[in-house]
Tab-separated table of C-alpha atoms in Angstrom:
chain	number	residue	atom	x	y	z
H	1	MET	CA	-0.167	-0.133	0.285
H	2	ASN	CA	1.231	3.867	-0.451
H	3	ARG	CA	-0.698	4.879	2.417
H	4	ARG	CA	-1.738	4.067	5.156
H	5	SER	CA	-5.273	2.630	5.527
H	6	ARG	CA	-8.187	5.601	6.347
H	7	ILE	CA	-10.415	4.467	9.016
H	8	ALA	CA	-14.538	5.966	9.297
H	9	ILE	CA	-16.907	5.802	11.723
H	10	VAL	CA	-19.909	6.009	10.550
H	11	LEU	CA	-23.301	6.479	13.171
H	12	SER	CA	-26.967	6.290	12.706
H	13	GLY	CA	-29.884	8.346	13.351
H	14	GLY	CA	-32.541	7.177	15.667
H	15	GLY	CA	-33.205	10.040	18.419
H	16	SER	CA	-32.208	9.219	21.988
H	17	ARG	CA	-31.272	5.339	21.197
H	18	GLY	CA	-27.925	7.244	20.223
H	19	ALA	CA	-26.538	6.624	23.678
H	20	TYR	CA	-26.025	3.018	22.301
H	21	GLU	CA	-23.576	4.509	19.450
H	22	ALA	CA	-21.442	6.105	22.885
H	23	GLY	CA	-21.423	2.591	24.718
H	24	VAL	CA	-19.448	1.210	21.692
H	25	ILE	CA	-17.552	4.811	21.336
H	26	ARG	CA	-16.661	3.743	25.144
H	27	TYR	CA	-15.174	0.140	24.356
H	28	LEU	CA	-13.276	1.404	21.372
H	29	ARG	CA	-11.326	3.868	23.256
H	30	GLU	CA	-10.778	2.156	26.546
H	31	ARG	CA	-10.928	-1.523	26.154
H	32	LEU	CA	-9.818	-2.377	22.832
H	33	PRO	CA	-6.518	-0.429	22.901
H	34	ARG	CA	-5.551	-2.666	25.482
H	35	VAL	CA	-5.891	-5.633	22.788
H	36	LEU	CA	-4.344	-3.586	20.188
H	37	GLY	CA	-1.434	-2.587	21.670
H	38	HIS	CA	-1.907	1.033	20.636
H	39	PRO	CA	-4.997	3.852	20.350
H	40	VAL	CA	-7.531	3.420	18.281
H	41	ARG	CA	-7.711	6.403	15.745
H	42	PHE	CA	-10.802	7.363	13.526
H	43	ASP	CA	-9.893	9.437	10.240
H	44	ILE	CA	-12.709	10.054	8.924
H	45	VAL	CA	-16.585	10.656	11.070
H	46	THR	CA	-19.842	10.432	9.332
H	47	GLY	CA	-23.332	10.931	11.098
H	48	THR	CA	-27.136	11.574	10.443
H	49	SER	CA	-29.665	12.509	13.170
H	50	VAL	CA	-28.698	11.845	16.615
H	51	GLY	CA	-25.134	10.299	15.109
H	52	ALA	CA	-24.608	13.706	13.523
H	53	ILE	CA	-24.638	15.025	17.194
H	54	ASN	CA	-22.332	11.978	18.226
H	55	ALA	CA	-20.073	12.615	15.361
H	56	SER	CA	-19.454	16.175	16.115
H	57	PHE	CA	-18.480	15.557	19.598
H	58	LEU	CA	-16.085	12.895	18.051
H	59	ALA	CA	-14.326	15.171	15.759
H	60	ALA	CA	-14.621	18.162	18.564
H	61	THR	CA	-12.421	16.070	21.072
H	62	ALA	CA	-10.228	13.962	19.157
H	63	ASP	CA	-7.699	15.559	20.488
H	64	HIS	CA	-8.210	13.979	23.723
H	65	PRO	CA	-8.711	10.139	23.086
H	66	GLU	CA	-8.444	9.035	26.852
H	67	THR	CA	-11.369	11.487	28.152
H	68	GLN	CA	-13.619	11.354	24.927
H	69	ALA	CA	-15.887	8.328	25.592
H	70	ARG	CA	-15.962	9.367	29.566
H	71	ASP	CA	-17.076	12.752	28.312
H	72	LEU	CA	-19.864	11.816	26.206
H	73	CYS	CA	-20.918	8.958	28.392
H	74	ALA	CA	-21.340	11.390	30.995
H	75	ALA	CA	-23.483	13.946	28.781
H	76	TRP	CA	-26.086	11.369	27.634
H	77	ARG	CA	-26.078	10.164	31.692
H	78	SER	CA	-27.012	13.758	32.660
H	79	LEU	CA	-29.990	14.035	30.114
H	80	CYS	CA	-33.528	14.805	31.776
H	81	ILE	CA	-36.187	14.723	28.792
H	82	GLU	CA	-37.938	17.596	30.834
H	83	ASP	CA	-34.931	19.896	30.418
H	84	LEU	CA	-34.675	19.049	26.499
H	85	ILE	CA	-38.073	19.127	25.357
H	86	SER	CA	-41.238	21.257	26.673
H	87	LEU	CA	-43.689	18.664	27.953
H	88	ARG	CA	-46.050	21.055	30.023
H	89	ALA	CA	-49.923	21.322	29.221
H	90	ARG	CA	-49.651	24.206	27.337
H	91	ASP	CA	-46.818	22.635	24.760
H	92	LEU	CA	-49.249	19.766	24.305
H	93	MET	CA	-52.363	21.671	23.923
H	94	ARG	CA	-50.231	23.374	21.175
H	95	ALA	CA	-48.917	20.132	19.707
H	96	ALA	CA	-52.619	18.537	19.371
H	97	ALA	CA	-53.593	22.334	17.625
H	98	LEU	CA	-51.121	21.579	14.870
H	99	LEU	CA	-51.956	17.925	14.775
H	100	VAL	CA	-55.571	19.115	13.663
H	101	GLY	CA	-54.572	22.081	10.868
H	102	ARG	CA	-53.313	24.779	12.673
H	103	GLU	CA	-50.614	27.078	10.905
H	104	PRO	CA	-47.349	27.064	13.480
H	105	ALA	CA	-46.659	30.786	14.580
H	106	LEU	CA	-44.195	32.397	11.940
H	107	PRO	CA	-40.408	31.976	13.627
H	108	PRO	CA	-39.279	35.691	15.243
H	109	PRO	CA	-36.330	37.079	13.027
H	110	GLY	CA	-32.992	36.380	13.768
H	111	THR	CA	-34.561	32.590	14.842
H	112	PHE	CA	-33.347	29.327	12.827
H	113	ARG	CA	-36.051	27.046	13.358
H	114	TYR	CA	-39.413	26.557	12.358
H	115	GLY	CA	-42.358	23.965	12.847
H	116	GLY	CA	-42.476	20.202	14.542
H	117	LEU	CA	-44.676	19.455	17.391
H	118	LEU	CA	-42.207	19.666	19.867
H	119	ASP	CA	-40.633	22.386	21.639
H	120	THR	CA	-36.928	21.409	21.636
H	121	HIS	CA	-35.084	24.742	22.984
H	122	GLY	CA	-33.297	22.488	25.553
H	123	LEU	CA	-32.163	19.857	23.414
H	124	GLU	CA	-30.556	22.671	21.372
H	125	GLN	CA	-29.337	24.831	23.830
H	126	PHE	CA	-27.499	21.181	25.363
H	127	VAL	CA	-26.106	20.348	21.629
H	128	VAL	CA	-24.471	24.083	21.743
H	129	ARG	CA	-23.435	23.692	25.363
H	130	SER	CA	-21.883	20.276	25.198
H	131	ILE	CA	-19.799	20.075	22.489
H	132	PRO	CA	-16.514	22.522	22.183
H	133	TRP	CA	-17.583	23.428	18.490
H	134	GLN	CA	-14.096	25.484	17.558
H	135	GLY	CA	-12.338	21.990	18.431
H	136	ILE	CA	-13.705	20.669	14.676
H	137	ARG	CA	-11.282	22.932	12.938
H	138	ARG	CA	-8.440	22.785	15.448
H	139	ASN	CA	-8.395	18.750	14.643
H	140	LEU	CA	-8.696	19.046	11.128
H	141	LYS	CA	-6.071	21.503	10.906
H	142	ALA	CA	-3.710	19.920	13.560
H	143	GLY	CA	-4.348	16.080	11.449
H	144	ASN	CA	-6.111	14.450	14.647
H	145	LEU	CA	-8.683	13.954	12.021
H	146	ASP	CA	-9.202	13.750	7.985
H	147	ALA	CA	-12.870	14.938	7.295
H	148	ILE	CA	-16.310	14.865	9.101
H	149	ALA	CA	-19.860	14.770	7.232
H	150	ILE	CA	-23.240	15.394	8.401
H	151	SER	CA	-26.509	14.597	6.198
H	152	ALA	CA	-29.556	16.176	6.508
H	153	THR	CA	-32.803	16.299	4.286
H	154	HIS	CA	-33.493	19.641	2.618
H	155	VAL	CA	-37.277	20.555	3.013
H	156	GLY	CA	-37.702	22.352	-0.038
H	157	SER	CA	-36.663	19.816	-2.163
H	158	GLY	CA	-36.627	16.604	-0.364
H	159	HIS	CA	-32.641	15.747	-1.328
H	160	THR	CA	-30.001	14.584	0.822
H	161	VAL	CA	-27.523	17.307	1.485
H	162	VAL	CA	-24.363	16.095	2.687
H	163	PHE	CA	-22.477	18.897	4.569
H	164	ILE	CA	-18.501	18.325	4.874
H	165	GLU	CA	-15.506	19.794	6.330
H	166	SER	CA	-12.497	18.005	5.289
H	167	ARG	CA	-8.439	18.692	5.406
H	168	GLU	CA	-8.219	17.860	1.922
H	169	ALA	CA	-10.287	18.716	-1.563
H	170	VAL	CA	-13.607	17.296	-1.362
H	171	PRO	CA	-14.087	15.766	-5.243
H	172	ALA	CA	-16.121	18.052	-7.407
H	173	ALA	CA	-18.331	14.916	-8.593
H	174	TRP	CA	-19.746	13.811	-5.481
H	175	SER	CA	-22.285	11.510	-6.753
H	176	LYS	CA	-24.293	10.564	-9.951
H	177	ASP	CA	-27.664	10.231	-7.605
H	178	PRO	CA	-29.615	12.944	-8.475
H	179	PHE	CA	-31.277	13.512	-5.104
H	180	VAL	CA	-27.889	13.809	-3.247
H	181	ARG	CA	-25.466	16.731	-3.467
H	182	HIS	CA	-22.790	17.914	-0.968
H	183	ARG	CA	-21.490	21.147	0.517
H	184	ILE	CA	-18.315	22.082	2.045
H	185	SER	CA	-19.105	24.022	5.473
H	186	SER	CA	-17.803	24.737	8.642
H	187	ILE	CA	-19.675	22.324	11.025
H	188	GLY	CA	-21.211	23.946	13.600
H	189	PRO	CA	-24.459	23.199	15.802
H	190	ARG	CA	-26.817	24.176	12.719
H	191	HIS	CA	-25.795	21.039	11.122
H	192	ALA	CA	-26.274	18.631	13.829
H	193	LEU	CA	-29.315	19.864	14.712
H	194	ALA	CA	-30.685	19.827	11.497
H	195	SER	CA	-30.027	16.614	10.846
H	196	ALA	CA	-31.420	15.585	14.089
H	197	ALA	CA	-34.562	17.109	13.492
H	198	ILE	CA	-37.354	14.088	13.598
H	199	PRO	CA	-39.757	14.954	10.716
H	200	MET	CA	-42.662	16.560	12.588
H	201	MET	CA	-41.623	15.528	15.639
H	202	PHE	CA	-38.891	18.665	16.137
H	203	PRO	CA	-38.360	21.788	14.739
H	204	ALA	CA	-36.923	22.048	10.872
H	205	VAL	CA	-33.256	24.277	11.358
H	206	LYS	CA	-32.337	27.009	8.686
H	207	ILE	CA	-29.185	26.563	7.388
H	208	GLY	CA	-28.239	29.645	4.894
H	209	ARG	CA	-31.871	30.440	2.637
H	210	GLY	CA	-33.235	27.106	3.303
H	211	PHE	CA	-34.274	24.698	5.926
H	212	TYR	CA	-33.138	21.257	6.889
H	213	VAL	CA	-34.757	18.091	8.706
H	214	ASP	CA	-33.191	14.774	9.911
H	215	GLY	CA	-30.957	12.821	7.321
H	216	GLY	CA	-32.238	9.654	8.271
H	217	LEU	CA	-35.257	10.015	5.664
H	218	ARG	CA	-32.564	9.168	2.893
H	219	GLN	CA	-29.395	8.352	4.160
H	220	ASN	CA	-29.726	7.246	7.760
H	221	THR	CA	-26.587	5.038	7.698
H	222	PRO	CA	-23.969	7.474	5.696
H	223	MET	CA	-21.404	4.610	4.838
H	224	SER	CA	-21.269	6.466	1.212
H	225	PRO	CA	-20.086	9.942	2.155
H	226	ALA	CA	-17.116	7.874	4.266
H	227	ILE	CA	-16.375	6.211	1.068
H	228	ARG	CA	-16.085	9.083	-0.955
H	229	LEU	CA	-13.862	10.637	1.495
H	230	GLY	CA	-11.199	7.911	1.297
H	231	ALA	CA	-12.173	5.471	3.986
H	232	ASP	CA	-10.788	2.065	3.365
H	233	ARG	CA	-12.239	0.533	6.578
H	234	LEU	CA	-15.580	1.422	7.595
H	235	LEU	CA	-17.157	1.152	11.433
H	236	VAL	CA	-20.508	0.654	11.068
H	237	ILE	CA	-23.318	1.537	14.426
H	238	THR	CA	-26.719	1.269	13.442
H	239	LEU	CA	-29.512	1.468	15.936
H	240	ARG	CA	-31.838	-1.473	15.274
H	241	HIS	CA	-32.577	-4.660	16.734
H	242	VAL	CA	-33.168	-7.526	14.180
H	243	ASP	CA	-35.346	-9.990	15.598
H	244	THR	CA	-34.496	-14.026	16.211
H	245	ALA	CA	-36.877	-16.075	14.821
H	246	GLU	CA	-37.728	-16.868	18.736
H	247	GLU	CA	-38.559	-13.294	19.398
H	248	GLN	CA	-40.290	-12.828	16.247
H	249	ALA	CA	-42.546	-15.655	17.368
H	250	ARG	CA	-42.746	-14.607	21.025
H	251	MET	CA	-43.698	-11.354	20.281
H	252	ALA	CA	-46.520	-12.029	16.789
H	253	GLU	CA	-49.686	-12.051	18.886
H	254	THR	CA	-49.065	-8.657	20.986
H	255	ARG	CA	-47.810	-7.108	17.770
H	256	GLU	CA	-51.075	-8.134	15.802
H	257	MET	CA	-53.222	-6.681	18.894
H	258	ALA	CA	-51.063	-3.741	18.727
H	259	TYR	CA	-51.389	-3.246	15.315
H	260	PRO	CA	-54.528	-1.014	14.791
H	261	LYS	CA	-52.950	1.538	17.126
H	262	PRO	CA	-51.955	4.960	15.772
H	263	LEU	CA	-48.639	5.298	18.008
H	264	PHE	CA	-47.975	1.781	17.087
H	265	LEU	CA	-48.190	2.540	13.777
H	266	ALA	CA	-46.170	6.088	14.155
H	267	GLY	CA	-43.200	3.904	15.850
H	268	LYS	CA	-42.808	1.419	12.887
H	269	ALA	CA	-43.192	3.999	10.270
H	270	LEU	CA	-39.986	5.844	11.877
H	271	ASN	CA	-38.370	2.452	12.045
H	272	ALA	CA	-38.923	2.068	8.343
H	273	LEU	CA	-37.842	5.635	7.270
H	274	LEU	CA	-34.838	5.796	9.761
H	275	LEU	CA	-33.505	2.530	10.335
H	276	ASP	CA	-34.541	-0.627	7.553
H	277	HIS	CA	-31.962	1.134	5.292
H	278	THR	CA	-28.154	-0.376	6.146
H	279	ASP	CA	-28.878	-3.967	5.618
H	280	TYR	CA	-29.205	-3.688	2.300
H	281	ASP	CA	-26.379	-0.972	1.793
H	282	ILE	CA	-23.765	-3.113	3.594
H	283	ASP	CA	-25.329	-6.279	1.193
H	284	ARG	CA	-24.410	-4.103	-1.599
H	285	MET	CA	-20.952	-3.553	-0.340
H	286	GLU	CA	-20.470	-7.135	-0.058
H	287	ARG	CA	-21.992	-8.144	-3.477
H	288	LEU	CA	-19.468	-5.674	-5.073
H	289	ASN	CA	-16.734	-6.335	-3.140
H	290	ALA	CA	-17.167	-10.371	-4.140
H	291	ILE	CA	-17.178	-9.259	-7.744
H	292	LEU	CA	-14.135	-7.828	-7.409
H	293	ALA	CA	-12.315	-10.481	-5.590
H	294	ALA	CA	-14.009	-13.343	-8.288
H	295	GLY	CA	-12.568	-10.828	-11.487
H	296	GLN	CA	-9.068	-10.947	-9.813
H	297	ARG	CA	-9.477	-14.919	-9.617
H	298	ALA	CA	-10.428	-15.102	-13.217
H	299	PHE	CA	-8.791	-11.980	-14.636
H	300	GLY	CA	-5.355	-11.412	-12.253
H	301	ALA	CA	-4.313	-8.671	-10.103
H	302	SER	CA	-5.323	-6.012	-12.463
H	303	PHE	CA	-8.607	-6.916	-12.941
H	304	THR	CA	-9.368	-3.911	-10.305
H	305	ALA	CA	-7.605	-1.215	-11.775
H	306	MET	CA	-8.577	-1.853	-15.290
H	307	LEU	CA	-12.569	-1.585	-14.164
H	308	SER	CA	-11.914	1.487	-12.221
H	309	GLU	CA	-9.835	3.155	-15.051
H	310	GLU	CA	-13.162	2.130	-17.147
H	311	LEU	CA	-15.415	3.595	-14.348
H	312	ILE	CA	-13.553	6.914	-13.373
H	313	ARG	CA	-14.284	7.656	-17.209
H	314	LEU	CA	-18.068	6.251	-17.078
H	315	ARG	CA	-19.362	7.743	-13.484
H	316	GLY	CA	-16.071	9.651	-12.365
H	317	ALA	CA	-14.965	7.625	-9.439
H	318	PRO	CA	-13.064	4.512	-9.346
H	319	ILE	CA	-14.350	1.229	-7.506
H	320	ARG	CA	-12.299	-0.655	-4.835
H	321	PRO	CA	-12.472	-3.298	-2.279
H	322	LEU	CA	-12.971	-1.809	1.135
H	323	ARG	CA	-13.211	-3.899	4.711
H	324	ALA	CA	-16.336	-3.233	7.224
H	325	VAL	CA	-17.501	-4.278	10.367
H	326	ARG	CA	-21.289	-3.580	11.874
H	327	VAL	CA	-22.292	-3.120	14.724
H	328	ARG	CA	-26.207	-3.331	15.942
H	329	PRO	CA	-28.307	-3.872	19.225
H	330	SER	CA	-28.751	-7.630	20.325
H	331	ALA	CA	-31.452	-6.633	22.538
H	332	ASP	CA	-34.554	-4.585	20.985
H	333	ILE	CA	-34.448	-0.974	22.321
H	334	GLY	CA	-38.081	-0.163	22.287
H	335	ALA	CA	-38.701	-2.765	24.324
H	336	ILE	CA	-36.252	-1.862	26.918
H	337	ALA	CA	-37.824	1.908	26.126
H	338	SER	CA	-41.322	0.292	27.334
H	339	GLU	CA	-39.831	-1.379	30.107
H	340	PHE	CA	-38.474	1.788	31.586
H	341	VAL	CA	-41.754	3.458	31.452
H	342	ALA	CA	-43.351	0.735	32.703
H	343	LYS	CA	-41.140	0.254	35.879
H	344	ASP	CA	-41.066	4.025	36.349
H	345	ARG	CA	-37.334	4.296	36.302
H	346	ILE	CA	-37.140	7.584	34.031
H	347	ARG	CA	-35.933	10.759	35.817
H	348	VAL	CA	-39.207	13.033	35.376
H	349	ARG	CA	-40.596	15.768	37.634
H	350	GLY	CA	-43.780	16.728	36.278
H	351	ARG	CA	-46.948	14.712	36.765
H	352	VAL	CA	-47.999	16.158	32.508
H	353	ALA	CA	-44.681	14.550	31.051
H	354	ARG	CA	-45.001	11.703	33.309
H	355	ARG	CA	-48.618	10.516	32.219
H	356	LEU	CA	-47.644	11.854	28.409
H	357	LEU	CA	-44.530	8.949	28.472
H	358	GLN	CA	-47.442	6.667	30.099
H	359	ARG	CA	-49.341	7.264	27.566
H	360	LEU	CA	-46.749	6.766	24.377
H	361	ALA	CA	-45.832	3.373	26.177
H	362	GLN	CA	-49.158	2.345	26.684
H	363	GLY	CA	-50.331	3.375	22.588
H	364	GLU	CA	-47.975	0.596	21.221
H	365	ALA	CA	-47.704	-2.792	21.883
H	366	ARG	CA	-47.681	-4.360	25.620
H	367	HIS	CA	-43.364	-4.938	25.283
H	368	GLU	CA	-41.909	-2.407	23.074
H	369	SER	CA	-42.509	1.273	22.250
H	370	ASP	CA	-40.484	2.184	19.626
H	371	LEU	CA	-41.819	5.720	18.742
H	372	LEU	CA	-41.105	6.270	22.708
H	373	SER	CA	-37.265	4.914	22.236
H	374	TYR	CA	-36.816	7.973	19.828
H	375	VAL	CA	-37.584	10.732	22.449
H	376	LEU	CA	-36.893	9.443	25.835
H	377	PHE	CA	-33.920	11.420	26.393
H	378	ASP	CA	-33.567	10.036	30.026
H	379	GLY	CA	-29.992	9.337	31.651
H	380	ASN	CA	-31.336	6.211	33.167
H	381	PHE	CA	-32.350	5.207	29.947
H	382	ALA	CA	-29.103	6.172	28.485
H	383	SER	CA	-27.328	4.232	30.965
H	384	ALA	CA	-29.073	1.213	30.262
H	385	LEU	CA	-27.980	1.683	26.508
H	386	ILE	CA	-24.788	2.426	27.010
H	387	GLU	CA	-24.198	-0.673	28.607
H	388	LEU	CA	-25.800	-2.417	26.016
H	389	GLY	CA	-23.526	-0.858	23.168
H	390	GLU	CA	-20.502	-1.883	25.228
H	391	SER	CA	-20.981	-5.111	25.513
H	392	ASP	CA	-21.866	-5.650	21.862
H	393	ALA	CA	-18.969	-4.143	20.841
H	394	ALA	CA	-16.986	-6.643	23.418
H	395	ALA	CA	-18.897	-9.267	21.720
H	396	SER	CA	-16.984	-8.946	18.726
H	397	GLU	CA	-13.374	-7.980	20.226
H	398	GLU	CA	-11.481	-9.836	17.343
H	399	ALA	CA	-13.317	-8.501	14.057
H	400	LEU	CA	-12.841	-5.022	15.594
H	401	ALA	CA	-9.303	-5.714	16.428
H	402	GLN	CA	-8.707	-6.734	13.073
H	403	LEU	CA	-10.341	-3.412	11.846
H	404	PHE	CA	-8.538	-1.407	13.713
H	405	SER	CA	-4.909	-3.210	13.048
H	406	ARG	CA	-2.419	-1.718	11.602
H	407	ASP	CA	-0.770	-4.596	10.065
H	408	VAL	CA	-3.625	-6.338	8.326
H	409	ALA	CA	-4.011	-5.889	4.509
H	410	ASP	CA	-7.089	-4.232	2.959
H	411	ASP	CA	-7.024	-6.860	0.508
H	412	PRO	CA	-10.417	-9.066	1.339
H	413	GLU	CA	-8.893	-12.104	0.238
H	414	GLU	CA	-5.785	-11.793	2.459
H	415	ALA	CA	-7.848	-11.198	5.294
H	416	PRO	CA	-11.522	-12.236	5.262
H	417	PRO	CA	-14.339	-10.950	7.752
H	418	VAL	CA	-14.430	-12.854	11.137
H	419	PRO	CA	-17.850	-14.204	11.497
H	420	VAL	CA	-19.280	-13.347	14.806
H	421	PRO	CA	-22.776	-13.143	17.319
H	422	VAL	CA	-24.487	-9.578	16.890
H	423	ILE	CA	-22.003	-7.670	15.005
H	424	ALA	CA	-22.041	-8.298	11.215
H	425	ALA	CA	-18.420	-8.190	10.013
H	426	GLY	CA	-17.720	-8.067	6.627
H	427	SER	CA	-16.294	-6.603	3.577
H	428	GLY	CA	-17.788	-3.867	0.732
H	429	ALA	CA	-16.738	-1.828	-1.897
H	430	VAL	CA	-17.407	1.953	-3.065
H	431	GLU	CA	-21.002	2.772	-4.435
């Protein structure tokens, strides 16, 4: 190889489920280095929705890897939903009025958010205060990070916009997809808040002349930006548990009974919009990688280079083998959210807020609350997800050690992925 492999961490969206990502990061920062014998480095950080907030924190604190995970987990554990989302009686009345068609008040001059059923002013202030935003530019300049990319959805067009800040020049021809474009930016709070603005529930955020909402509508797991920014290896963290056959059988009757409930349907709709794309993307990467490996066996080692030369002529970008490891929850986060509310394990002071969260839980299935799990910004709930994330990462120590090793070849034929439980490890190729 002519240069050191570049490793990207790809952070998905899912609202308050993002505490799970903090747990994985804690394992990577505090436990995996003892196995590797050297610290873990993220060259490229990409994120969507809550993943954009976590990605911004990683980029801003890249010069403090020894304390990064501790500080990130502490921020998640400090959360109280009433401090982040206003849940007073008048707020609920306003949300009900908006649902039946009342036009939201126009934003006062100078403000940058508009619409949304929930008042998220507290969440916005938390994001602004908790991340040392100037650290992003400082770490890029110092070489502690190569690039950060945050995906959001432009409200007016419905297109995905990838906001990028990078040490190096970004390719002018970013994507052939007419619904995806990139913009060179100085990443700040608005980019992260726009990416995390869950449609309808959170206000849209104004950047420049346009409004933006959750990037997960089209690109919840931003692998493509990481690849286009030059990543050779990817760690992909997703926030949806895949049921085992036994779990599907056990929950079948409960889900059938819950199906007509509007909140149950809303939760499943958010899952479909924000969480369901990753498996397809990684499967596609693995198929492309298999094609490259087969071509090299059939036509020789020059096959990939010759194919890339032709693809550059046709579509402006080469193709190359990549190594990827995926981490996803070994337990249903919606079920965890339901249990926390049912057992009154959340930090809620107000009676109205407590009753609302209980209604949300009761309005879905008896043992799972997908919609609730997106907005349950609670320190106790976050602690449980942090522990789950760290445990799931530890379950694939061998695959992660290979991914972050300094001496493993990037050719997937020479270093095949390691099959492990929960965490799907595999290889992929550029789109």
